[in-house]
CSV table of C-alpha atoms in Angstrom, one decimal:
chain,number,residue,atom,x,y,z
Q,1,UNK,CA,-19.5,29.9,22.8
Q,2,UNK,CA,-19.0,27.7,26.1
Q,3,UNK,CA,-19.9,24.8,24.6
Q,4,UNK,CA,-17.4,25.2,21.5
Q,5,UNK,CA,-14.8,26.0,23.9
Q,6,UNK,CA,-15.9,22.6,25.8
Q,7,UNK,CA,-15.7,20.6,22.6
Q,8,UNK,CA,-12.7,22.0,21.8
Q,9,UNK,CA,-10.8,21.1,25.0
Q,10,UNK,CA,-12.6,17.8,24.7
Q,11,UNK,CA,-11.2,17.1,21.7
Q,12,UNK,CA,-7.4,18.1,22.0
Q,13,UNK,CA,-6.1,15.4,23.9
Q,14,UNK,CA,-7.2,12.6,20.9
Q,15,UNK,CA,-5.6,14.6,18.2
Q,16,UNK,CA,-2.3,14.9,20.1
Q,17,UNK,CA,-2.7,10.8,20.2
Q,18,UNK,CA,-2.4,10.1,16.6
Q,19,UNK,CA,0.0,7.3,15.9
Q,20,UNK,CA,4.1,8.8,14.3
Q,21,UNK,CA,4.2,8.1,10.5
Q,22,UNK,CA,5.2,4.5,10.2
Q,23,UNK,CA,8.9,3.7,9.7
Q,24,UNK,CA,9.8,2.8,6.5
Q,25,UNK,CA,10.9,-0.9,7.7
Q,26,UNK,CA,7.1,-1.1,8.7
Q,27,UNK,CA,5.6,0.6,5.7
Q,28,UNK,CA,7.3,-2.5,3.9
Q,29,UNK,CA,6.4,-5.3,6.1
Q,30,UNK,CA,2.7,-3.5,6.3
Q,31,UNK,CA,2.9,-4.2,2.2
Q,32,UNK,CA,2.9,-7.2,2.1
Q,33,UNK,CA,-0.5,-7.6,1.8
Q,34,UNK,CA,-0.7,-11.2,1.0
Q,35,UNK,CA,1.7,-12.0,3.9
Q,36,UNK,CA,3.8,-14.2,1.7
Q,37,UNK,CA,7.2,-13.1,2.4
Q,38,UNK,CA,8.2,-11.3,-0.6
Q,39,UNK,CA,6.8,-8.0,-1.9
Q,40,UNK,CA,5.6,-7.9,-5.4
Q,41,UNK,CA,6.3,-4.6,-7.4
Q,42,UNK,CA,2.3,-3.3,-6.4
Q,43,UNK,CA,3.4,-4.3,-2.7
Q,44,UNK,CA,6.8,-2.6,-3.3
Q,45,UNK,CA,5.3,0.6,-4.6
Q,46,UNK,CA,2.5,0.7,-2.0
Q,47,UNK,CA,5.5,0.5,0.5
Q,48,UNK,CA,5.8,4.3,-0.9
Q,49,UNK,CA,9.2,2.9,-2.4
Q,50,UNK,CA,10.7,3.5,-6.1
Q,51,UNK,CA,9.9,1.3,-9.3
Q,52,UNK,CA,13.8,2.0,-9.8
Q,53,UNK,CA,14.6,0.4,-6.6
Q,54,UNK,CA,12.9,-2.8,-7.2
Q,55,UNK,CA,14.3,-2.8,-10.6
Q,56,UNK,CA,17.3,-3.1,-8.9
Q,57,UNK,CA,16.8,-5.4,-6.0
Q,58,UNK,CA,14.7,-7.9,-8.1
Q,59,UNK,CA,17.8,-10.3,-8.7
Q,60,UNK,CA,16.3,-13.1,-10.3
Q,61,UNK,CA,13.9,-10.9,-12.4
Q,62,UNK,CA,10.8,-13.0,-11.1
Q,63,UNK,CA,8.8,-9.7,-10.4
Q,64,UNK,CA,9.3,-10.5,-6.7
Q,65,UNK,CA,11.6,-8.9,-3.7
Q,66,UNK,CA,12.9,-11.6,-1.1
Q,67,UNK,CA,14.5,-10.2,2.1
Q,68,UNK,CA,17.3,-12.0,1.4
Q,69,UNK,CA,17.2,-10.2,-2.1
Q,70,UNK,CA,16.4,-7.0,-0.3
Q,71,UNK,CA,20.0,-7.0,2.2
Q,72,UNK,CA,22.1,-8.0,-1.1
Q,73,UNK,CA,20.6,-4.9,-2.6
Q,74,UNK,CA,21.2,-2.9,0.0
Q,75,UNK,CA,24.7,-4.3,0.5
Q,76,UNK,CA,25.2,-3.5,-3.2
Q,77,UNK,CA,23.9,0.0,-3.1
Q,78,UNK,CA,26.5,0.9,-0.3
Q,79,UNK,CA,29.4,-0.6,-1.9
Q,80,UNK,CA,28.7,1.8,-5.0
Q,81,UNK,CA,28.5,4.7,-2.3
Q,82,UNK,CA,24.8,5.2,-2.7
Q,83,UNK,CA,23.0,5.4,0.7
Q,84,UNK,CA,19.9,2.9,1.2
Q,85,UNK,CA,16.6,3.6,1.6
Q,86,UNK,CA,15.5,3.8,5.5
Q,87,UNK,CA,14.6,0.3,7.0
């Protein structure tokens, strides 16, 4: 019983380390697997964000998200009252 108790009290301080849920600015920078600059729709999706959205945000239809495509979106999305996704 002592030594569960020891393990136990050992172990506590670890678990209340764990690193916060990543933002979803860094969820999308983290996606970018190939580090290219753009996110491609598997890259977008990985991101945890909507097929929809990049639907949407893919301007030029060449099945990849710029940032500069990405703050034109967003721009877009709040001038038709809809509220972005979380950078």
């Amino acid at each position: 019983m002592r030594l569960f108790l020891a393990v136990a009290l050992l172990a506590t301080p670890a678990l209340a380390q764990t690193a916060p849920p990543a933002s979803p600015r860094e969820r999308l920078i983290a996606a970018d697997a190939n580090k290219d600059g753009k996110w491609s729709k598997e890259e977008w999706l990985a991101a945890g964000r909507r097929e929809m959205g990049f639907a949407m945000i893919d301007a030029d239809k060449d099945g990849f998200v710029t940032q500069p495509e990405l703050m034109e979106g967003m721009k877009r999305m709040q001038a038709m009252g809809m509220t972005p996704p979380p950078q």
